[in-house]
Short mmCIF file of C-alpha atoms and ligand atoms in Angstrom, two decimals:
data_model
loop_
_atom_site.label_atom_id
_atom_site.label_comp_id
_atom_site.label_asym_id
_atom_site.label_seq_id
_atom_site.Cartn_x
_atom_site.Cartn_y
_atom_site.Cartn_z
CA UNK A 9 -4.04 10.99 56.23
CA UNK A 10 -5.27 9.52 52.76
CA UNK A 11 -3.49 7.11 51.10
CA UNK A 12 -4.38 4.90 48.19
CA UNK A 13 -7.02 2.68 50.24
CA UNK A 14 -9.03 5.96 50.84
CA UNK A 15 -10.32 6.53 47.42
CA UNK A 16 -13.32 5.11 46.14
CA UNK A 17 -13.48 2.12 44.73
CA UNK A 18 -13.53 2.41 41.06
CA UNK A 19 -17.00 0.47 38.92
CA UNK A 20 -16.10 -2.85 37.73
CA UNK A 21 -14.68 -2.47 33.84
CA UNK A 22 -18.26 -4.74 32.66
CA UNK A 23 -21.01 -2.16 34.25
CA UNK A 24 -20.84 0.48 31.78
CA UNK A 25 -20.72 -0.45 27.76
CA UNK A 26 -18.25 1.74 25.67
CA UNK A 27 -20.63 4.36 24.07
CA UNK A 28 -21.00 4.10 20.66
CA UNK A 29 -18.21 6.26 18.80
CA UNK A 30 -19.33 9.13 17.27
CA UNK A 31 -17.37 10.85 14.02
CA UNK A 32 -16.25 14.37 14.62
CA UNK A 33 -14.52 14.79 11.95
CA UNK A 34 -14.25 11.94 8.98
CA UNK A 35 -11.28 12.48 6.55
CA UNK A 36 -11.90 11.07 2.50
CA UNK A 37 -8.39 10.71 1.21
CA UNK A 38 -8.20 10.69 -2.65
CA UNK A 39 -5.42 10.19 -4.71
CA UNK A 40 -5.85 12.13 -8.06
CA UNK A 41 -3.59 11.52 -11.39
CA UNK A 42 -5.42 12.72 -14.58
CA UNK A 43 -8.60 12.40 -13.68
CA UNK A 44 -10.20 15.64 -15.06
CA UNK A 45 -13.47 13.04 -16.53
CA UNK A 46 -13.97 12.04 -13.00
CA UNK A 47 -12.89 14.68 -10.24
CA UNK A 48 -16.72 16.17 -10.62
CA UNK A 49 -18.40 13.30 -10.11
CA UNK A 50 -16.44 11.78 -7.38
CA UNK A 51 -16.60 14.86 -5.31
CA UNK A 52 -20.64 14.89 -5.61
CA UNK A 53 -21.00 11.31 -4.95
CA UNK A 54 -18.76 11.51 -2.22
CA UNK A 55 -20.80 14.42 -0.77
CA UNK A 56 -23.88 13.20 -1.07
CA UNK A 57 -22.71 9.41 0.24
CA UNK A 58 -21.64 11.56 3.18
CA UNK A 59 -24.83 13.70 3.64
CA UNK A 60 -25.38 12.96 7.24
CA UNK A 61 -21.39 12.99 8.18
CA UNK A 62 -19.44 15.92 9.81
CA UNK A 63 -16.51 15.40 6.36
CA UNK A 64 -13.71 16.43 4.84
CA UNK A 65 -12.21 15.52 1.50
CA UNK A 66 -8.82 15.76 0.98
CA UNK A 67 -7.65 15.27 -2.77
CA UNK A 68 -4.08 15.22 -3.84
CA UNK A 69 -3.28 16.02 -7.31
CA UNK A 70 0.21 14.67 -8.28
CA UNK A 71 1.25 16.15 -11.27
CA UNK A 72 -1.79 15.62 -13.74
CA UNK A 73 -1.15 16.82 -16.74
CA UNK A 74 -4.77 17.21 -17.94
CA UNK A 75 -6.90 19.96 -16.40
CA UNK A 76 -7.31 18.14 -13.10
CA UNK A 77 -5.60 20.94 -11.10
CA UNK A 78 -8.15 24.24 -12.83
CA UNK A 79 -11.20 21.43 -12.17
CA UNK A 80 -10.20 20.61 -8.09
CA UNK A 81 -9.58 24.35 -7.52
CA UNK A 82 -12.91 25.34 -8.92
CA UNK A 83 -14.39 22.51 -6.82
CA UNK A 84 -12.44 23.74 -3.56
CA UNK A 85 -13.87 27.62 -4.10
CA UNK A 86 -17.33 26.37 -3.83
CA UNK A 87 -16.54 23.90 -0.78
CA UNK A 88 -14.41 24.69 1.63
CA UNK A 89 -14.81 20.93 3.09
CA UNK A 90 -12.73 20.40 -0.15
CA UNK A 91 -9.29 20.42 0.88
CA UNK A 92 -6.51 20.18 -2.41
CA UNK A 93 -3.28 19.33 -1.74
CA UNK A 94 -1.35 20.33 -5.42
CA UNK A 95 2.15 17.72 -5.86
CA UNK A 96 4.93 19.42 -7.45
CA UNK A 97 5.26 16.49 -9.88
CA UNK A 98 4.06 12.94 -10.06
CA UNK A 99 5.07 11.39 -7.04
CA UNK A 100 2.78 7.89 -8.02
CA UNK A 101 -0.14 6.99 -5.93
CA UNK A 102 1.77 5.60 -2.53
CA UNK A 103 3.17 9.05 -2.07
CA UNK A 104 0.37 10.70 -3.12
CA UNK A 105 -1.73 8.73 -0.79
CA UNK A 106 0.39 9.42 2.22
CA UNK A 107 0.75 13.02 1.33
CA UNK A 108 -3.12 13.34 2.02
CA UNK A 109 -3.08 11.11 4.76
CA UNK A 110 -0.77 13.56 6.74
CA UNK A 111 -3.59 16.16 5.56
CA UNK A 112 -6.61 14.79 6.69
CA UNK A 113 -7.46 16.37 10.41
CA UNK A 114 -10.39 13.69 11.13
CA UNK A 115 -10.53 11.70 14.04
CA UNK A 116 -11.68 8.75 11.08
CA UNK A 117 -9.81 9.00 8.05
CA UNK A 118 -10.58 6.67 4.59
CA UNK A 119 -8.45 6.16 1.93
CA UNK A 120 -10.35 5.57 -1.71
CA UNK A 121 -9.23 5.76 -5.41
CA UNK A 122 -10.67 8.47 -7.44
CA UNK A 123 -11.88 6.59 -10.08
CA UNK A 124 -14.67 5.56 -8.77
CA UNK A 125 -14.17 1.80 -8.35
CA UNK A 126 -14.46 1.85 -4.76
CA UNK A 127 -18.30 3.08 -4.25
CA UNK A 128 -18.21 6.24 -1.69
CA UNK A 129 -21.70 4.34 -0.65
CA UNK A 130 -19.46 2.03 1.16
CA UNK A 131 -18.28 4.32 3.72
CA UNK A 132 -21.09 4.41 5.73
CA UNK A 133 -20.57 0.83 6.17
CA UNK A 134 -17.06 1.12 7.05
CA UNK A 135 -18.21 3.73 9.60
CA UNK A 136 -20.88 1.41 11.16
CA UNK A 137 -17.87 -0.61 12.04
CA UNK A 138 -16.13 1.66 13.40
CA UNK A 139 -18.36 3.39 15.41
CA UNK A 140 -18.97 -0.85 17.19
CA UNK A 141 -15.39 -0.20 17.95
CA UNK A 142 -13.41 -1.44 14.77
CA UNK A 143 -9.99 0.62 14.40
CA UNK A 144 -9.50 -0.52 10.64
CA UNK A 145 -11.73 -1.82 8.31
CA UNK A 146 -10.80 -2.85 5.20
CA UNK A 147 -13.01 -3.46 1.34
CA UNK A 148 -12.51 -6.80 -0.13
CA UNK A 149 -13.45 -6.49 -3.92
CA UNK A 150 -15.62 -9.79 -4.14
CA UNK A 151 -16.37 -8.53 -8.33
CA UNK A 152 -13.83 -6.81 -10.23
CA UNK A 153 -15.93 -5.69 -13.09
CA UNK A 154 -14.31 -4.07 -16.06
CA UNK A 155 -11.33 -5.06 -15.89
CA UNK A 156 -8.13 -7.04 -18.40
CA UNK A 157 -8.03 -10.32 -17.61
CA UNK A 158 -4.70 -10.08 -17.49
CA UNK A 159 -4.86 -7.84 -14.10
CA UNK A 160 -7.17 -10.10 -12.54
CA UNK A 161 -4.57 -12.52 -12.96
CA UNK A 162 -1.99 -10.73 -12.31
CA UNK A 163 -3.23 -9.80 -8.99
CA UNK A 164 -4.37 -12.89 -7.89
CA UNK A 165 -1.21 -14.27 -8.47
CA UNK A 166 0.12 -11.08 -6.25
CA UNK A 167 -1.89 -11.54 -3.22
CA UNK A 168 -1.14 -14.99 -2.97
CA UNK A 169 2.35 -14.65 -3.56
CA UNK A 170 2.56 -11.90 -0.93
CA UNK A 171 0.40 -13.93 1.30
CA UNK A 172 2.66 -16.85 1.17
CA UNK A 173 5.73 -14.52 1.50
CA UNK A 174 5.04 -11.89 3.91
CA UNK A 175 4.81 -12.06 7.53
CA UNK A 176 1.02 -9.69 7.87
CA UNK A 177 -1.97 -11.31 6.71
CA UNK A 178 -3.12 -8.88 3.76
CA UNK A 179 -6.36 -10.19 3.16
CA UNK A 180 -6.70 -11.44 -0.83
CA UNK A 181 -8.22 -8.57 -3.05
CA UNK A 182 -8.27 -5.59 -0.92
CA UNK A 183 -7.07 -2.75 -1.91
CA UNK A 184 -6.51 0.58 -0.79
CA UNK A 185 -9.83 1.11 0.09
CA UNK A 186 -10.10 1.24 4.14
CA UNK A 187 -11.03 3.03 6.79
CA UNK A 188 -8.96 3.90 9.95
CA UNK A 189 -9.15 5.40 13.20
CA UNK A 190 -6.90 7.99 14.47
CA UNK A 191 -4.99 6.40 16.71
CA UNK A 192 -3.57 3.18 14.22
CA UNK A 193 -3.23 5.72 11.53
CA UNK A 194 -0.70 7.97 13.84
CA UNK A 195 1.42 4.93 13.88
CA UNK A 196 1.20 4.43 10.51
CA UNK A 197 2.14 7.84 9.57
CA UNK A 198 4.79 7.55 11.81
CA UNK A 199 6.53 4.83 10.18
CA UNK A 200 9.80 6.62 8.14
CA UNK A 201 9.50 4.36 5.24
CA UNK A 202 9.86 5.63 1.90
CA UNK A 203 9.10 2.30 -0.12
CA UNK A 204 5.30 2.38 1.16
CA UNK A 205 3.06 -0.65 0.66
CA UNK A 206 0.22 1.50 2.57
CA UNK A 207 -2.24 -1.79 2.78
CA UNK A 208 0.47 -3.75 4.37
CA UNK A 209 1.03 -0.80 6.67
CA UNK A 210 -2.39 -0.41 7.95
CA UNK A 211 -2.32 -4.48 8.80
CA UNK A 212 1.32 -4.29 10.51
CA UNK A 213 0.02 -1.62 12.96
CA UNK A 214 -3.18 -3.61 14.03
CA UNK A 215 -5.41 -2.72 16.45
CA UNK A 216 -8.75 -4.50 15.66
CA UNK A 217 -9.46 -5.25 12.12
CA UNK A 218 -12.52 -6.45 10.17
CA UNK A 219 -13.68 -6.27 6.61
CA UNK A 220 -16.70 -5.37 4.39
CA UNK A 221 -17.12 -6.97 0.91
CA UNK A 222 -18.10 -5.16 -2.19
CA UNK A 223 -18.34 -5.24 -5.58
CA UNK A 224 -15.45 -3.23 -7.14
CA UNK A 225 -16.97 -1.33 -10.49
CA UNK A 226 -15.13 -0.15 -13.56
CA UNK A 227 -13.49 2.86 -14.02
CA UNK A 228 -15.77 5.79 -14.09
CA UNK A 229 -14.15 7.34 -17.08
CA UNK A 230 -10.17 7.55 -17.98
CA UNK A 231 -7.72 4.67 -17.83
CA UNK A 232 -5.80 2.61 -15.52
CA UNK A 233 -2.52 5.02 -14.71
CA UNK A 234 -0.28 1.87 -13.44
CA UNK A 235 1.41 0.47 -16.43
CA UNK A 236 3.04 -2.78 -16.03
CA UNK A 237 6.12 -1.54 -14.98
CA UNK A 238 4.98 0.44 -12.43
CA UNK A 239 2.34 -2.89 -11.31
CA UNK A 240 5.81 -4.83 -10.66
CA UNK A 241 7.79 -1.97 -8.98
CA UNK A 242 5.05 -2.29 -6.87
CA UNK A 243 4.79 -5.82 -6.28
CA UNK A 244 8.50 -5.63 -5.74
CA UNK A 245 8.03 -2.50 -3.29
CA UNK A 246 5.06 -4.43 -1.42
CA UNK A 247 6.96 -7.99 -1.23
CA UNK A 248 10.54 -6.61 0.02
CA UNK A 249 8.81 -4.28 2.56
CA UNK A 250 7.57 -7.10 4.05
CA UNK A 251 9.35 -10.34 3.22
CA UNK A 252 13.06 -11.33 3.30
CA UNK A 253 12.40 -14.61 1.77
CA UNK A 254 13.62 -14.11 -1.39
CA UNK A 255 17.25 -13.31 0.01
CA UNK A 256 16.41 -16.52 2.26
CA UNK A 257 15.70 -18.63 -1.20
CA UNK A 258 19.23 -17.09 -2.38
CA UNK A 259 20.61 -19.53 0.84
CA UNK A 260 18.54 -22.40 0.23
CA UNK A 261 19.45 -22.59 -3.44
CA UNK A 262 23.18 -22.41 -2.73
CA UNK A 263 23.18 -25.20 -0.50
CA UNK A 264 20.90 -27.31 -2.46
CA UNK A 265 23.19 -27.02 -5.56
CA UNK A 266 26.15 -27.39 -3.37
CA UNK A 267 24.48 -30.25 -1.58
CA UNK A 268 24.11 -31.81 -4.66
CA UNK A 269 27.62 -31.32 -6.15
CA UNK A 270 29.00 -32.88 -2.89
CA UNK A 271 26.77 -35.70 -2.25
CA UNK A 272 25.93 -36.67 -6.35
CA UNK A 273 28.49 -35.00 -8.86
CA UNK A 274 31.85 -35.70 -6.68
CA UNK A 275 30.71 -39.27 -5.85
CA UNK A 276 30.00 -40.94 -9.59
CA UNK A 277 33.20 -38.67 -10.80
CA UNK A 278 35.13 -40.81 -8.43
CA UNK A 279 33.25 -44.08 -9.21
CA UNK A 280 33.53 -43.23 -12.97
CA UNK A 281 37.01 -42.51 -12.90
CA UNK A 282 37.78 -46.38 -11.22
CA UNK A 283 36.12 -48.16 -13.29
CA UNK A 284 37.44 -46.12 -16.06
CA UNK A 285 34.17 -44.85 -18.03
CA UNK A 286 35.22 -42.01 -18.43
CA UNK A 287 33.26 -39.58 -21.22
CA UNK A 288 34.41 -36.68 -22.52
CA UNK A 289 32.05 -34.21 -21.29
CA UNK A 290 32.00 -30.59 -22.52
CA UNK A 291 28.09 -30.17 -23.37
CA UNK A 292 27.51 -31.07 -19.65
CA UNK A 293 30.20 -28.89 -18.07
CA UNK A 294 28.75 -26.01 -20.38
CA UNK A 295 25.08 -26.38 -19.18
CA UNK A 296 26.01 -26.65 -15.81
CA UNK A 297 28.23 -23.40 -15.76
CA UNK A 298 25.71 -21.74 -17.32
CA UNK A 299 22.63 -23.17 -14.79
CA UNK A 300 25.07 -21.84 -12.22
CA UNK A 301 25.66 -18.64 -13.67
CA UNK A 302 22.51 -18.13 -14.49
CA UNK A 303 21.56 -18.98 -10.80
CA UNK A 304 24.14 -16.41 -9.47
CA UNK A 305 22.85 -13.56 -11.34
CA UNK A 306 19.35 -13.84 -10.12
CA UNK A 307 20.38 -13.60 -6.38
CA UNK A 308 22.85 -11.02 -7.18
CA UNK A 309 19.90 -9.43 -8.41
CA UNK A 310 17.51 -10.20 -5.71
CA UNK A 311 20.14 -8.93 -3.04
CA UNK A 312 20.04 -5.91 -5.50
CA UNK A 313 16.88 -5.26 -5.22
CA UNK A 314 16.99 -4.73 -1.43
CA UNK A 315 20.37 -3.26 -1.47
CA UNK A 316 18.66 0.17 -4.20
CA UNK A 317 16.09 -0.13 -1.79
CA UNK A 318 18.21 0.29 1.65
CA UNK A 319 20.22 3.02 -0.77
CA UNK A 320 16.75 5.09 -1.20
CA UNK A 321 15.42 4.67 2.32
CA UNK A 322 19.14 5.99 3.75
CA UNK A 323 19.07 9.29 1.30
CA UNK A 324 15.98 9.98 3.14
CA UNK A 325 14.55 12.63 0.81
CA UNK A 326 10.99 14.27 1.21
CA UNK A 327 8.63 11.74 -0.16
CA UNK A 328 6.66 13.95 -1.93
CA UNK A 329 6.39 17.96 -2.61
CA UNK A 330 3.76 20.27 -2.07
CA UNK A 331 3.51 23.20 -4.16
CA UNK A 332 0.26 24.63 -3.40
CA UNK A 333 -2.46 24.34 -0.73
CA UNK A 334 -6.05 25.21 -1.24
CA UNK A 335 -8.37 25.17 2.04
CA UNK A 336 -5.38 24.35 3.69
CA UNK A 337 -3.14 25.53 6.68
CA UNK A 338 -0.12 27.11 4.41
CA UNK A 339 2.24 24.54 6.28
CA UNK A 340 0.71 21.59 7.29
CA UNK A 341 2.81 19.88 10.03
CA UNK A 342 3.60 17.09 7.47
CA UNK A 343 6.57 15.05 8.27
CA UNK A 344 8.18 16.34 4.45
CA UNK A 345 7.94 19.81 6.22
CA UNK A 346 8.92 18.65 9.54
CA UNK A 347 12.05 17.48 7.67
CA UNK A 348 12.73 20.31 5.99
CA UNK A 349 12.29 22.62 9.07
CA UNK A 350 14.88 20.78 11.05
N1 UDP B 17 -2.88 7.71 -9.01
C1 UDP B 17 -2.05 8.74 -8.59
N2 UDP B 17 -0.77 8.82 -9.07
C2 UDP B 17 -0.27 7.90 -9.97
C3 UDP B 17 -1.13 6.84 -10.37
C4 UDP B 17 -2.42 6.77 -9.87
O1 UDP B 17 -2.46 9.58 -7.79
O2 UDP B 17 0.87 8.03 -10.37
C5 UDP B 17 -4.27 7.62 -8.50
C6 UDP B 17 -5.35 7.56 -9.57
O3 UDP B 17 -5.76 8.84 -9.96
C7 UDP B 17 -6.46 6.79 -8.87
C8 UDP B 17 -5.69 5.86 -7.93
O4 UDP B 17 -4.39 6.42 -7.79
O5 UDP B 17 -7.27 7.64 -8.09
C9 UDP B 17 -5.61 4.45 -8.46
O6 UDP B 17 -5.05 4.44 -9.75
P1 UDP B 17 -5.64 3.57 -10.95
O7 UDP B 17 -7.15 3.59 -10.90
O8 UDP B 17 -5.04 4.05 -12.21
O9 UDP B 17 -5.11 2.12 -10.59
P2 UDP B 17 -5.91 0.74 -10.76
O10 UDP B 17 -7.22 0.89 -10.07
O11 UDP B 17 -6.05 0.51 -12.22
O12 UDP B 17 -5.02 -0.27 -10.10
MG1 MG B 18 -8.55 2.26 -10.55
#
């Protein structure tokens, strides 16, 4: 009769190297907002980065008001390894992103701006990596030429709040620009979320990581299409994704005022009031309701924040929506059409 012990004995794990990975399919993700100047050129730099490369491109145009749309479907007549996914409105580049992530069919998939900063050159790098077995690898802008010094600031002081505050290790200055391998981004796609902090994402679902530095170059053409508002929405998305420190500081500031009304205030009231030096004090009492006040409405606010953000995640709307395909399967099994199917 066989049983277990009859079957060969399988080759030690060490004998036999993993093979090299090869690409069947490599997925370029591109976010696209206005960018009529640069859709052209990003699409031939991209293709001819990618010469050697089974590819496909995915853009997704959210909303452009400019002549990005007439411009990407001209580009996805000629190619059909130009794949368009058309937004019905601006959705903002998270959304956007993770509409063409659930696109892309590769078995490697990269997210890149369109603009041109992030050199398609790179790629092959990135895919070097990958094919020595590295699940994500992630660009870390060494140079950020071209830009206000007032973002350069502004996200240094980001990362190293978010560093500080979150719970991943987002490495300092990188941005969007990574590479992944099917199986991590699965995962990622499968997290519901609707507040997305995508470069947080790809470091929560881990896997093996590593990084390739680069030198991040200006625009191409166009401007920057965060404003400031939208730069701290998105801090705000990216820190209370990931952190619940600042609800935590809410605690530790209530007990250190309270701490010190106990153990300071109450105490020299008491030894004021014996040995009878006592002042009127109404400027005092006035700064200190205020302090208070003041103190109070920032962690009502704080627990606001989270509270509009629970309130969005819990209406669970589509977070994006397609009108048009080109190149495309007419309905993609994305999870917005998932959704609606149910
Ligand atoms: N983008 C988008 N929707 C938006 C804003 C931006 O799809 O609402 C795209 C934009 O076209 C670009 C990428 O996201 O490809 C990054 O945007 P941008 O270069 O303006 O940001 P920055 O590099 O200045 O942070
Ligand atoms: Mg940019």
């Amino acid at each position: 009769m066989a049983g277990p012990h009859d079957l060969a004995p399988m080759p030690p794990a060490d004998v036999a190297p993993m093979p090299a990975r090869e690409v069947a399919l490599l997925s370029v993700v591109a976010p696209m907002y206005n960018e009529q100047a640069t859709a052209v050129v990003f699409y031939e730099r991209v293709a001819s980065a990618l010469a050697e490369v089974p590819f496909e491109l995915v853009l997704v145009e959210d909303g452009s008001t400019d002549d990005t749309r007439a411009i990407l479907t001209r580009i996805a007549q000629a190619d059909t390894r130009v794949k368009v996914v058309l937004l019905s409105r601006n959705f903002g580049h998270q959304p956007a992103l993770t509409a063409g992530l659930e696109h892309a069919r590769g078995d490697v998939v990269v997210m890149i701006d369109a603009d041109l900063q992030d050199p398609p050159e790179l790629i092959a790098q990135m895919l070097e990596q990958w094919r020595g077995g590295v699940d994500v690898v992630y660009a870390v802008r060494d140079l950020r030429a071209g830009e206000t010094r007032a973002k350069l600031w502004t996200a240094h002081l980001f990362y190293k709040l978010f560093r500080r505050m979150a719970n991943i290790d987002l490495a300092a200055q990188s941005g969007d620009f990574r590479l992944m391998d099917r199986r991590p981004l699965d995962v990622l796609l499968a997290m519901p979320e609707r507040n997305r902090f995508l470069r947080g994402m790809t470091v929560w679902v881990g896997y093996t990581q590593s990084a390739v530095r680069y030198e991040r170059d200006p625009r191409y053409a166009g401007v920057t299409k965060y404003t400031p508002a939208k730069m701290l929405r998105f801090s705000f998305d990216a820190i209370t994704s990931f952190s619940q420190l600042p609800l935590q500081l809410a605690t530790l500031l209530g007990f250190l005022i309270a701490g010190f009304a106990l153990f300071v205030a109450i105490p020299l009231t008491v030894v004021a009031r014996y040995t009878n030096q006592f002042v009127p004090g109404i400027s005092s009492t006035i700064v200190v309701l205020l302090l208070l006040g003041g103190i109070q409405l920032i962690t009502v606010g704080i627990i606001g924040e989270y509270v509009g953000r629970i309130y969005d995640e819990v209406k669970r709307r589509p977070l994006y929506v397609v009108a048009d395909r080109l190149n495309l399967p007419d309905a993609g099994p994305s999870t917005m059409d998932r959704r609606l199917g149910d």
